[in-house]
CSV table of C-alpha atoms in Angstrom, one decimal:
chain,number,residue,atom,x,y,z
A,10,MET,CA,-17.4,1.1,13.6
A,11,GLY,CA,-15.2,-0.4,10.9
A,12,LYS,CA,-16.0,-3.1,8.5
A,13,ALA,CA,-16.4,-6.7,9.8
A,14,GLY,CA,-17.6,-5.2,13.2
A,15,ARG,CA,-14.3,-3.8,14.0
A,16,ASP,CA,-13.9,-0.5,15.9
A,17,TRP,CA,-11.4,1.9,14.4
A,18,GLY,CA,-10.1,2.8,17.8
A,19,GLN,CA,-9.3,-0.9,18.5
A,20,ILE,CA,-7.6,-1.3,15.1
A,21,TYR,CA,-5.4,1.8,15.6
A,22,SER,CA,-4.5,0.6,19.2
A,23,ILE,CA,-3.3,-2.8,17.8
A,24,TYR,CA,-1.5,-1.6,14.7
A,25,GLY,CA,-0.6,2.0,15.4
A,26,VAL,CA,0.7,4.3,12.6
A,27,ASP,CA,3.8,3.0,10.9
A,28,ASP,CA,5.2,6.2,9.4
A,29,TRP,CA,3.8,8.7,11.9
A,30,HIS,CA,6.4,11.3,11.1
A,31,THR,CA,4.8,12.2,7.9
A,32,PRO,CA,1.3,13.1,9.2
A,33,ILE,CA,2.8,14.9,12.2
A,34,PHE,CA,5.0,16.9,9.9
A,35,LEU,CA,2.1,17.8,7.7
A,36,LEU,CA,-0.1,18.6,10.7
A,37,ILE,CA,2.5,21.0,12.2
A,38,HIS,CA,2.7,22.9,8.9
A,39,ALA,CA,-1.0,23.0,8.6
A,40,ILE,CA,-1.3,24.5,12.0
A,41,PHE,CA,1.4,27.0,11.2
A,42,PHE,CA,-0.3,28.1,8.0
A,43,SER,CA,-3.6,28.3,9.8
A,44,ILE,CA,-2.1,30.7,12.4
A,45,LEU,CA,-0.7,32.8,9.5
A,46,SER,CA,-4.0,33.0,7.8
A,47,VAL,CA,-5.7,34.1,11.0
A,48,LEU,CA,-3.1,36.8,11.4
A,49,PHE,CA,-3.7,38.0,7.9
A,50,LEU,CA,-7.4,38.2,8.6
A,51,VAL,CA,-7.0,40.0,12.0
A,52,TYR,CA,-4.2,42.4,11.0
A,53,PHE,CA,-5.2,42.9,7.4
A,54,GLU,CA,-4.8,46.7,7.4
A,55,PRO,CA,-1.4,46.8,9.0
A,56,ILE,CA,-0.2,44.1,6.6
A,57,CYS,CA,-1.5,46.1,3.7
A,58,TYR,CA,0.5,49.1,5.0
A,59,VAL,CA,3.6,46.9,5.0
A,60,PHE,CA,2.9,45.8,1.4
A,61,ARG,CA,2.7,49.5,0.3
A,62,HIS,CA,6.4,49.8,0.9
A,63,PHE,CA,7.0,47.3,-1.8
A,64,LEU,CA,4.2,47.9,-4.2
A,65,PRO,CA,3.0,51.1,-5.9
A,66,GLY,CA,-0.5,52.3,-4.8
A,67,PRO,CA,-2.9,51.1,-2.0
A,68,SER,CA,-5.0,48.9,-4.4
A,69,ALA,CA,-2.0,46.8,-5.4
A,70,ALA,CA,-1.0,46.4,-1.8
A,71,ARG,CA,-4.5,45.3,-0.7
A,72,PHE,CA,-4.7,42.8,-3.6
A,73,ALA,CA,-1.2,41.4,-2.8
A,74,ALA,CA,-2.1,41.1,0.9
A,75,GLY,CA,-5.5,39.5,0.2
A,76,PHE,CA,-4.0,37.1,-2.3
A,77,THR,CA,-1.2,36.0,0.1
A,78,GLY,CA,-3.7,35.5,2.9
A,79,SER,CA,-6.0,33.4,0.6
A,80,VAL,CA,-3.1,31.2,-0.5
A,81,THR,CA,-2.0,30.7,3.1
A,82,ALA,CA,-5.5,29.6,4.1
A,83,LEU,CA,-5.8,27.2,1.1
A,84,SER,CA,-2.4,25.8,2.0
A,85,ALA,CA,-3.5,25.1,5.5
A,86,ILE,CA,-6.6,23.3,4.3
A,87,CYS,CA,-4.6,21.2,1.8
A,88,LEU,CA,-2.1,20.2,4.5
A,89,PHE,CA,-4.9,19.2,6.9
A,90,CYS,CA,-6.4,17.1,4.1
A,91,ALA,CA,-3.1,15.5,3.3
A,92,ALA,CA,-2.3,14.7,7.0
A,93,GLY,CA,-5.8,13.2,7.4
A,94,ASN,CA,-5.6,11.1,4.3
A,95,ILE,CA,-2.2,9.7,5.2
A,96,PHE,CA,-3.4,8.9,8.7
A,97,TYR,CA,-6.6,7.3,7.4
A,98,SER,CA,-4.7,5.4,4.7
A,99,SER,CA,-2.1,4.0,7.1
A,100,VAL,CA,-4.6,1.9,9.1
A,101,SER,CA,-8.3,2.4,8.5
A,102,LEU,CA,-8.1,2.2,4.7
A,103,HIS,CA,-5.4,-0.4,4.9
A,104,TRP,CA,-7.7,-2.6,7.0
A,105,GLU,CA,-10.6,-2.1,4.6
A,106,MET,CA,-8.5,-2.9,1.6
A,107,ALA,CA,-7.2,-6.1,3.3
A,108,GLN,CA,-10.9,-7.2,3.7
A,109,ARG,CA,-11.4,-6.6,-0.1
A,110,MET,CA,-8.2,-8.6,-0.9
A,111,VAL,CA,-9.2,-11.7,1.2
A,112,ASN,CA,-12.6,-11.6,-0.5
A,113,ALA,CA,-10.9,-12.0,-3.8
A,114,VAL,CA,-10.2,-15.6,-2.8
A,115,SER,CA,-13.3,-17.7,-3.1
A,116,ASP,CA,-12.4,-20.7,-0.9
A,117,TRP,CA,-10.0,-20.2,2.0
A,118,SER,CA,-10.8,-23.6,3.4
A,119,SER,CA,-8.7,-25.3,0.7
A,120,VAL,CA,-5.7,-22.9,1.2
A,121,LYS,CA,-2.7,-24.6,2.9
A,122,HIS,CA,0.0,-22.0,2.2
A,123,ALA,CA,-0.4,-18.3,1.8
A,124,LEU,CA,2.2,-15.5,1.6
A,125,ASP,CA,1.9,-11.8,2.5
A,126,LEU,CA,4.7,-10.1,0.7
A,127,GLY,CA,5.8,-6.9,2.6
A,128,CYS,CA,3.7,-7.8,5.6
A,129,GLY,CA,4.6,-4.6,7.6
A,130,ARG,CA,2.7,-4.4,10.8
A,131,GLY,CA,0.6,-7.3,9.8
A,132,ILE,CA,-2.8,-5.8,8.8
A,133,LEU,CA,-3.2,-7.9,5.7
A,134,LEU,CA,-1.3,-10.8,7.3
A,135,ASN,CA,-3.7,-11.0,10.2
A,136,ALA,CA,-6.7,-10.5,7.9
A,137,VAL,CA,-5.6,-13.6,5.9
A,138,ALA,CA,-5.0,-15.5,9.2
A,139,LEU,CA,-8.5,-14.5,10.5
A,140,GLN,CA,-10.0,-15.8,7.2
A,141,LEU,CA,-8.1,-19.1,7.6
A,142,LYS,CA,-9.4,-19.4,11.2
A,143,LYS,CA,-12.9,-18.5,10.2
A,144,SER,CA,-13.0,-21.1,7.4
A,145,GLY,CA,-11.6,-23.8,9.6
A,146,SER,CA,-8.6,-24.2,7.4
A,147,SER,CA,-5.4,-25.9,8.7
A,148,GLY,CA,-3.4,-23.6,6.5
A,149,ARG,CA,-0.8,-21.1,7.5
A,150,VAL,CA,0.2,-17.7,6.2
A,151,VAL,CA,3.8,-16.5,6.0
A,152,GLY,CA,4.6,-12.8,6.3
A,153,LEU,CA,7.8,-11.7,4.6
A,154,HIS,CA,9.4,-8.3,5.0
A,155,PRO,CA,12.9,-7.1,3.9
A,156,THR,CA,13.6,-5.7,7.4
A,157,PRO,CA,14.7,-8.4,9.9
A,158,THR,CA,13.6,-6.4,13.0
A,159,ARG,CA,10.0,-6.2,11.7
A,160,SER,CA,9.1,-9.8,12.7
A,161,LEU,CA,8.7,-9.3,16.4
A,162,SER,CA,6.3,-6.4,16.1
A,163,THR,CA,4.3,-8.2,13.4
A,164,LEU,CA,4.0,-11.4,15.6
A,165,ARG,CA,2.8,-9.2,18.5
A,166,THR,CA,-0.1,-7.9,16.4
A,167,ALA,CA,-1.0,-11.5,15.4
A,168,GLY,CA,-1.1,-12.4,19.1
A,169,LEU,CA,-3.4,-9.4,19.8
A,170,GLU,CA,-5.7,-10.6,17.0
A,171,GLY,CA,-5.6,-14.2,18.4
A,172,VAL,CA,-4.2,-15.8,15.2
A,173,GLN,CA,-0.6,-16.4,16.2
A,174,GLU,CA,-0.9,-20.1,15.5
A,175,TYR,CA,-1.7,-19.3,11.9
A,176,VAL,CA,1.1,-16.9,11.3
A,177,THR,CA,4.9,-17.1,10.6
A,178,CYS,CA,7.1,-14.2,9.9
A,179,ARG,CA,10.6,-14.1,8.2
A,180,SER,CA,12.8,-11.6,6.5
A,181,GLY,CA,13.9,-11.9,2.9
A,182,ASP,CA,14.7,-10.3,-0.4
A,183,PRO,CA,11.4,-9.6,-2.3
A,184,MET,CA,13.4,-9.9,-5.6
A,185,ARG,CA,14.6,-13.4,-4.7
A,186,LEU,CA,11.9,-14.9,-2.5
A,187,PRO,CA,13.3,-17.7,-0.3
A,188,PHE,CA,10.6,-20.2,-1.3
A,189,SER,CA,10.5,-23.0,-3.9
A,190,ASP,CA,8.6,-22.8,-7.1
A,191,ASN,CA,4.8,-23.4,-7.0
A,192,TYR,CA,4.6,-23.3,-3.2
A,193,PHE,CA,1.8,-21.0,-2.2
A,194,ASP,CA,-2.0,-21.3,-2.9
A,195,VAL,CA,-2.4,-17.5,-2.4
A,196,VAL,CA,0.1,-14.7,-2.6
A,197,ALA,CA,-1.0,-11.2,-1.5
A,198,SER,CA,0.7,-7.9,-1.1
A,199,ALA,CA,-0.6,-4.6,0.2
A,200,ALA,CA,1.0,-1.2,-0.6
A,201,PHE,CA,4.5,-2.7,-0.9
A,202,VAL,CA,5.7,-3.4,-4.4
A,203,HIS,CA,5.8,0.3,-5.3
A,204,THR,CA,8.5,0.8,-2.7
A,205,VAL,CA,10.9,-1.7,-4.4
A,206,GLY,CA,13.6,0.1,-6.3
A,207,LYS,CA,12.7,3.5,-4.9
A,208,GLU,CA,16.5,4.2,-4.4
A,209,PHE,CA,16.7,4.5,-8.2
A,210,GLY,CA,13.8,7.0,-8.3
A,211,GLN,CA,10.2,5.9,-8.8
A,212,LYS,CA,9.9,6.9,-12.4
A,213,THR,CA,13.2,5.4,-13.6
A,214,ALA,CA,13.6,2.3,-15.8
A,215,ALA,CA,15.7,0.6,-13.2
A,216,ALA,CA,13.0,1.0,-10.5
A,217,ALA,CA,10.4,-0.4,-13.0
A,218,ALA,CA,12.6,-3.4,-13.7
A,219,GLU,CA,13.0,-4.1,-10.0
A,220,ARG,CA,9.2,-4.0,-9.5
A,221,MET,CA,8.7,-6.3,-12.4
A,222,ARG,CA,11.2,-8.7,-11.0
A,223,VAL,CA,9.2,-8.8,-7.7
A,224,LEU,CA,6.1,-9.5,-9.7
A,225,GLY,CA,7.8,-12.3,-11.5
A,226,GLU,CA,8.8,-13.8,-8.1
A,227,VAL,CA,5.2,-13.6,-7.0
A,228,VAL,CA,4.2,-15.6,-10.1
A,229,ARG,CA,7.1,-18.1,-9.6
A,230,VAL,CA,6.1,-19.1,-6.0
A,231,LEU,CA,2.4,-19.2,-6.8
A,232,LYS,CA,1.0,-22.7,-7.4
A,233,PRO,CA,-0.7,-23.4,-10.8
A,234,GLY,CA,-4.3,-22.6,-10.2
A,235,GLY,CA,-3.3,-20.3,-7.3
A,236,VAL,CA,-4.6,-16.7,-6.7
A,237,GLY,CA,-2.5,-13.6,-6.5
A,238,VAL,CA,-3.9,-10.3,-5.1
A,239,VAL,CA,-1.9,-7.0,-5.1
A,240,TRP,CA,-3.1,-3.7,-3.8
A,241,ASP,CA,-0.6,-1.0,-4.7
A,242,LEU,CA,-0.1,2.6,-5.6
A,243,VAL,CA,0.6,4.4,-8.9
A,244,HIS,CA,2.2,1.6,-10.9
A,245,VAL,CA,-0.7,-0.8,-11.2
A,246,PRO,CA,-1.0,-0.5,-15.1
A,247,GLU,CA,2.6,-1.8,-15.3
A,248,TYR,CA,1.6,-4.8,-13.2
A,249,VAL,CA,-1.3,-5.6,-15.4
A,250,ASN,CA,0.8,-5.4,-18.6
A,251,ARG,CA,3.4,-7.7,-17.0
A,252,LEU,CA,0.8,-10.2,-15.8
A,253,ARG,CA,-0.6,-10.3,-19.3
A,254,GLU,CA,2.9,-11.0,-20.7
A,255,LEU,CA,3.2,-13.9,-18.2
A,256,LYS,CA,-0.1,-15.3,-19.4
A,257,MET,CA,-1.9,-14.9,-16.2
A,258,GLU,CA,-5.7,-15.6,-16.2
A,259,ASP,CA,-8.7,-13.8,-14.9
A,260,ILE,CA,-6.8,-10.5,-14.3
A,261,ARG,CA,-9.1,-8.0,-12.6
A,262,VAL,CA,-8.5,-4.4,-11.6
A,263,SER,CA,-10.7,-2.7,-8.9
A,264,GLU,CA,-12.0,0.8,-9.0
A,265,ARG,CA,-9.7,3.6,-8.1
A,266,VAL,CA,-9.1,4.2,-4.4
A,267,THR,CA,-7.2,7.3,-3.2
A,268,ALA,CA,-4.6,6.2,-0.7
A,269,PHE,CA,-1.7,8.2,0.6
A,270,MET,CA,-2.8,11.1,-1.7
A,271,VAL,CA,-2.4,9.0,-4.9
A,272,ASN,CA,-4.4,6.5,-6.9
A,273,SER,CA,-4.4,2.9,-5.9
A,274,HIS,CA,-6.1,-0.3,-7.2
A,275,VAL,CA,-6.4,-4.0,-6.3
A,276,VAL,CA,-5.2,-6.4,-9.0
A,277,SER,CA,-6.2,-10.0,-8.7
A,278,PHE,CA,-5.3,-12.9,-11.0
A,279,ASN,CA,-5.0,-16.6,-11.3
A,280,LYS,CA,-2.0,-18.6,-12.3
A,281,PRO,CA,-3.0,-21.0,-15.1
A,282,SER,CA,-2.7,-24.7,-14.3
A,283,GLN,CA,-1.0,-25.5,-17.6
A,284,HIS,CA,-0.3,-24.1,-21.1
A,285,PHE,CA,-0.8,-25.8,-24.4
A,286,VAL,CA,1.3,-25.3,-27.5
A,287,GLY,CA,0.1,-27.4,-30.4
A,288,PRO,CA,-1.0,-30.9,-29.6
A,289,ASN,CA,1.4,-31.4,-26.7
A,290,GLU,CA,1.0,-30.1,-23.2
A,291,VAL,CA,3.8,-27.9,-22.0
A,292,ARG,CA,4.0,-26.8,-18.4
A,293,LEU,CA,5.0,-23.2,-17.9
A,294,ASP,CA,8.4,-22.5,-16.4
A,295,TRP,CA,8.2,-19.4,-14.0
A,296,ARG,CA,11.8,-19.5,-12.9
A,297,LEU,CA,13.4,-16.2,-12.2
A,298,ASN,CA,15.8,-16.3,-15.1
A,299,ASN,CA,12.9,-16.6,-17.5
A,300,LEU,CA,11.2,-13.5,-16.0
A,301,CYS,CA,13.9,-11.0,-16.7
């Protein structure tokens, strides 16, 4: 059984695996290397004989054959682990992290507008909608994804979860969110921001600038006093630094969670209601041109 009384089989049947090509690719190679390692074990002596044609002496040939067989077996184990972790991270872990993210918001009954940035199949989107339904809120959650064809499949999962009346989906550019300033009470995003700018290369300055632009948009559309929650991979320290530059409050970073074979964290923060400079109150301006 999964958290919140959910059966993992039911969750997988609703959401499926988005990028199933990757675990299948890894699994096929894991099986291939497993077969090779078994062949090395069963036909070790004939393989040693073959190695003797390339190496001087029987000892060197046996060592080379044994070393090659060991590396093959270890490769098979690593590939099986990688395939399993990606399969687990795609749905089961994603669901668990979505529950952690919704728990970062103390009072859902007062939430009127929420945004799931990069909603994908709707795991986090529906978790937010279920929380709104459970709290008796009249609020709604918008799922935004850059791919226009994603909306229909996401709305289908919302229907299967019984929260379709709480959910709206639309496509849009995450670097120029199609929403007005200070619109949402809650903005959440799960394993999405790190994909922005990947065409430039994950470690390039251009990609980092694109990610920071998205984070600036998250802050812009968030209401003063609103809550932002981001679960993402690899680049979380960058987000924390940027949020500090933007004077966000109560920035919290969760413990490390291994997802998709890399480190991930949940970052939550509050947008301050106002900012004071000297004796006069000055409201913060989060417009996009001030976040570059």
